[in-house]
Amino acid sequence: MEQHKIDRINYLAQKRKQEGLTRAEEAERAALHREYLDAIRGSLQAHLDNTYVVDAQGNKTKLRRKEGR
């Protein structure tokens, strides 16, 4: 996510605490927040996709998703 979007999220959060947001600003904040969360989840998923567990014998096993998820 670009730094200017993160800066805008922080600005809107501060304004929300101090004086409140208009409906348009609240909608913008919600959209930016959703985009931020999606970026974090995507980054975490990519990291986990490249993670291996090494047992005591030195065998590497790739992490797998739990069944039903």
CSV table of N, CA and C in Angstrom, one decimal:
chain,number,residue,atom,x,y,z
A,1,MET,N,0.8,-1.2,0.0
A,1,MET,CA,0.0,0.0,0.0
A,1,MET,C,0.9,1.2,0.0
A,2,GLU,N,0.5,2.2,-0.7
A,2,GLU,CA,1.3,3.4,-0.9
A,2,GLU,C,1.3,4.3,0.4
A,3,GLN,N,2.4,5.0,0.7
A,3,GLN,CA,2.5,5.7,1.9
A,3,GLN,C,1.5,6.9,2.0
A,4,HIS,N,1.1,7.5,0.9
A,4,HIS,CA,0.1,8.6,0.9
A,4,HIS,C,-1.3,8.1,1.4
A,5,LYS,N,-1.6,6.8,1.1
A,5,LYS,CA,-2.9,6.2,1.5
A,5,LYS,C,-2.8,6.0,3.0
A,6,ILE,N,-1.7,5.5,3.5
A,6,ILE,CA,-1.5,5.2,5.0
A,6,ILE,C,-1.6,6.6,5.7
A,7,ASP,N,-1.0,7.6,5.2
A,7,ASP,CA,-1.0,8.9,5.8
A,7,ASP,C,-2.5,9.4,5.8
A,8,ARG,N,-3.2,9.2,4.8
A,8,ARG,CA,-4.6,9.6,4.7
A,8,ARG,C,-5.5,8.9,5.8
A,9,ILE,N,-5.2,7.6,5.9
A,9,ILE,CA,-5.9,6.8,6.9
A,9,ILE,C,-5.6,7.4,8.3
A,10,ASN,N,-4.4,7.7,8.6
A,10,ASN,CA,-4.0,8.2,9.9
A,10,ASN,C,-4.7,9.6,10.1
A,11,TYR,N,-4.7,10.4,9.1
A,11,TYR,CA,-5.3,11.7,9.2
A,11,TYR,C,-6.8,11.6,9.5
A,12,LEU,N,-7.5,10.7,8.8
A,12,LEU,CA,-8.9,10.5,9.0
A,12,LEU,C,-9.2,9.9,10.4
A,13,ALA,N,-8.3,9.1,10.9
A,13,ALA,CA,-8.5,8.5,12.2
A,13,ALA,C,-8.4,9.6,13.3
A,14,GLN,N,-7.4,10.5,13.1
A,14,GLN,CA,-7.2,11.6,14.0
A,14,GLN,C,-8.4,12.5,14.0
A,15,LYS,N,-8.8,12.9,12.8
A,15,LYS,CA,-10.0,13.8,12.6
A,15,LYS,C,-11.2,13.2,13.2
A,16,ARG,N,-11.4,11.9,13.1
A,16,ARG,CA,-12.6,11.2,13.6
A,16,ARG,C,-12.6,11.3,15.1
A,17,LYS,N,-11.5,11.2,15.8
A,17,LYS,CA,-11.4,11.3,17.2
A,17,LYS,C,-11.7,12.7,17.7
A,18,GLN,N,-11.2,13.7,16.9
A,18,GLN,CA,-11.2,15.1,17.4
A,18,GLN,C,-12.6,15.7,17.1
A,19,GLU,N,-13.1,15.6,15.9
A,19,GLU,CA,-14.3,16.4,15.5
A,19,GLU,C,-15.3,15.6,14.8
A,20,GLY,N,-15.0,14.4,14.4
A,20,GLY,CA,-15.9,13.6,13.6
A,20,GLY,C,-15.7,13.7,12.1
A,21,LEU,N,-16.3,12.8,11.4
A,21,LEU,CA,-16.2,12.8,9.9
A,21,LEU,C,-17.5,13.0,9.2
A,22,THR,N,-17.4,13.5,8.0
A,22,THR,CA,-18.6,13.6,7.2
A,22,THR,C,-18.9,12.2,6.7
A,23,ARG,N,-20.1,12.0,6.0
A,23,ARG,CA,-20.4,10.7,5.5
A,23,ARG,C,-19.4,10.3,4.4
A,24,ALA,N,-19.0,11.3,3.6
A,24,ALA,CA,-18.1,11.0,2.5
A,24,ALA,C,-16.7,10.6,3.1
A,25,GLU,N,-16.3,11.3,4.1
A,25,GLU,CA,-15.0,10.9,4.7
A,25,GLU,C,-15.1,9.6,5.4
A,26,GLU,N,-16.2,9.3,6.0
A,26,GLU,CA,-16.4,8.0,6.7
A,26,GLU,C,-16.3,6.9,5.6
A,27,ALA,N,-17.0,7.1,4.5
A,27,ALA,CA,-16.9,6.1,3.4
A,27,ALA,C,-15.5,5.9,2.9
A,28,GLU,N,-14.8,7.1,2.7
A,28,GLU,CA,-13.4,7.0,2.3
A,28,GLU,C,-12.5,6.2,3.3
A,29,ARG,N,-12.7,6.5,4.6
A,29,ARG,CA,-12.0,5.9,5.6
A,29,ARG,C,-12.2,4.3,5.6
A,30,ALA,N,-13.5,4.0,5.4
A,30,ALA,CA,-13.8,2.5,5.4
A,30,ALA,C,-13.2,1.9,4.2
A,31,ALA,N,-13.2,2.5,3.0
A,31,ALA,CA,-12.6,1.9,1.8
A,31,ALA,C,-11.1,1.8,2.0
A,32,LEU,N,-10.5,2.8,2.5
A,32,LEU,CA,-9.0,2.8,2.7
A,32,LEU,C,-8.6,1.7,3.8
A,33,HIS,N,-9.4,1.6,4.8
A,33,HIS,CA,-9.2,0.6,5.9
A,33,HIS,C,-9.3,-0.8,5.3
A,34,ARG,N,-10.3,-1.0,4.5
A,34,ARG,CA,-10.5,-2.3,3.9
A,34,ARG,C,-9.3,-2.7,3.0
A,35,GLU,N,-8.8,-1.7,2.2
A,35,GLU,CA,-7.7,-1.9,1.3
A,35,GLU,C,-6.4,-2.2,2.1
A,36,TYR,N,-6.3,-1.5,3.2
A,36,TYR,CA,-5.1,-1.7,4.1
A,36,TYR,C,-5.1,-3.2,4.7
A,37,LEU,N,-6.3,-3.6,5.2
A,37,LEU,CA,-6.4,-4.9,5.7
A,37,LEU,C,-6.2,-6.0,4.6
A,38,ASP,N,-6.7,-5.8,3.5
A,38,ASP,CA,-6.5,-6.7,2.4
A,38,ASP,C,-5.0,-6.8,2.0
A,39,ALA,N,-4.3,-5.7,2.1
A,39,ALA,CA,-2.8,-5.7,1.8
A,39,ALA,C,-2.1,-6.5,2.9
A,40,ILE,N,-2.4,-6.3,4.1
A,40,ILE,CA,-1.8,-7.0,5.2
A,40,ILE,C,-2.1,-8.5,5.1
A,41,ARG,N,-3.3,-8.9,4.9
A,41,ARG,CA,-3.6,-10.3,4.7
A,41,ARG,C,-2.9,-10.9,3.6
A,42,GLY,N,-2.8,-10.2,2.5
A,42,GLY,CA,-2.1,-10.7,1.3
A,42,GLY,C,-0.6,-10.9,1.6
A,43,SER,N,0.0,-10.0,2.3
A,43,SER,CA,1.4,-10.1,2.7
A,43,SER,C,1.6,-11.2,3.6
A,44,LEU,N,0.8,-11.4,4.6
A,44,LEU,CA,0.9,-12.5,5.5
A,44,LEU,C,0.7,-13.9,4.8
A,45,GLN,N,-0.2,-13.9,3.9
A,45,GLN,CA,-0.5,-15.2,3.1
A,45,GLN,C,0.8,-15.5,2.3
A,46,ALA,N,1.3,-14.6,1.6
A,46,ALA,CA,2.5,-14.8,0.8
A,46,ALA,C,3.7,-15.3,1.7
A,47,HIS,N,3.8,-14.7,2.9
A,47,HIS,CA,4.9,-15.1,3.8
A,47,HIS,C,4.7,-16.6,4.3
A,48,LEU,N,3.4,-16.9,4.6
A,48,LEU,CA,3.1,-18.2,5.1
A,48,LEU,C,3.3,-19.3,3.9
A,49,ASP,N,3.0,-18.9,2.7
A,49,ASP,CA,3.1,-19.8,1.6
A,49,ASP,C,4.6,-20.2,1.4
A,50,ASN,N,5.5,-19.4,1.9
A,50,ASN,CA,6.9,-19.7,1.7
A,50,ASN,C,7.6,-20.1,3.0
A,51,THR,N,6.8,-20.6,3.9
A,51,THR,CA,7.3,-21.0,5.3
A,51,THR,C,7.3,-22.5,5.4
A,52,TYR,N,8.4,-23.0,5.9
A,52,TYR,CA,8.6,-24.5,6.1
A,52,TYR,C,8.9,-24.7,7.6
A,53,VAL,N,8.4,-25.9,8.1
A,53,VAL,CA,8.7,-26.4,9.4
A,53,VAL,C,9.8,-27.4,9.3
A,54,VAL,N,10.9,-27.3,10.1
A,54,VAL,CA,11.9,-28.3,10.1
A,54,VAL,C,11.8,-29.1,11.4
A,55,ASP,N,11.8,-30.4,11.2
A,55,ASP,CA,11.7,-31.3,12.4
A,55,ASP,C,13.1,-31.6,13.0
A,56,ALA,N,13.1,-32.5,14.0
A,56,ALA,CA,14.4,-32.8,14.7
A,56,ALA,C,15.4,-33.5,13.7
A,57,GLN,N,14.9,-34.2,12.7
A,57,GLN,CA,15.8,-34.9,11.8
A,57,GLN,C,16.2,-34.0,10.6
A,58,GLY,N,15.7,-32.8,10.6
A,58,GLY,CA,16.1,-31.9,9.5
A,58,GLY,C,15.2,-32.0,8.3
A,59,ASN,N,14.1,-32.7,8.4
A,59,ASN,CA,13.2,-32.7,7.3
A,59,ASN,C,12.3,-31.5,7.2
A,60,LYS,N,12.2,-30.9,6.0
A,60,LYS,CA,11.4,-29.7,5.8
A,60,LYS,C,10.1,-30.1,5.3
A,61,THR,N,9.0,-29.5,6.0
A,61,THR,CA,7.7,-29.7,5.6
A,61,THR,C,7.0,-28.3,5.4
A,62,LYS,N,6.4,-28.2,4.2
A,62,LYS,CA,5.7,-26.9,3.9
A,62,LYS,C,4.4,-26.8,4.7
A,63,LEU,N,4.2,-25.6,5.2
A,63,LEU,CA,2.9,-25.4,5.9
A,63,LEU,C,1.7,-25.6,4.9
A,64,ARG,N,0.7,-26.2,5.5
A,64,ARG,CA,-0.6,-26.4,4.7
A,64,ARG,C,-1.7,-25.8,5.4
A,65,ARG,N,-2.8,-25.4,4.7
A,65,ARG,CA,-4.0,-24.9,5.3
A,65,ARG,C,-4.7,-26.1,6.0
A,66,LYS,N,-5.5,-25.7,7.0
A,66,LYS,CA,-6.3,-26.7,7.7
A,66,LYS,C,-7.4,-27.1,6.8
A,67,GLU,N,-7.9,-28.3,6.9
A,67,GLU,CA,-9.0,-28.8,6.1
A,67,GLU,C,-10.3,-28.0,6.4
A,68,GLY,N,-11.0,-27.7,5.4
A,68,GLY,CA,-12.2,-26.9,5.5
A,68,GLY,C,-12.1,-25.4,5.5
A,69,ARG,N,-10.9,-24.9,5.2
A,69,ARG,CA,-10.7,-23.5,5.2
A,69,ARG,C,-10.3,-23.0,3.8
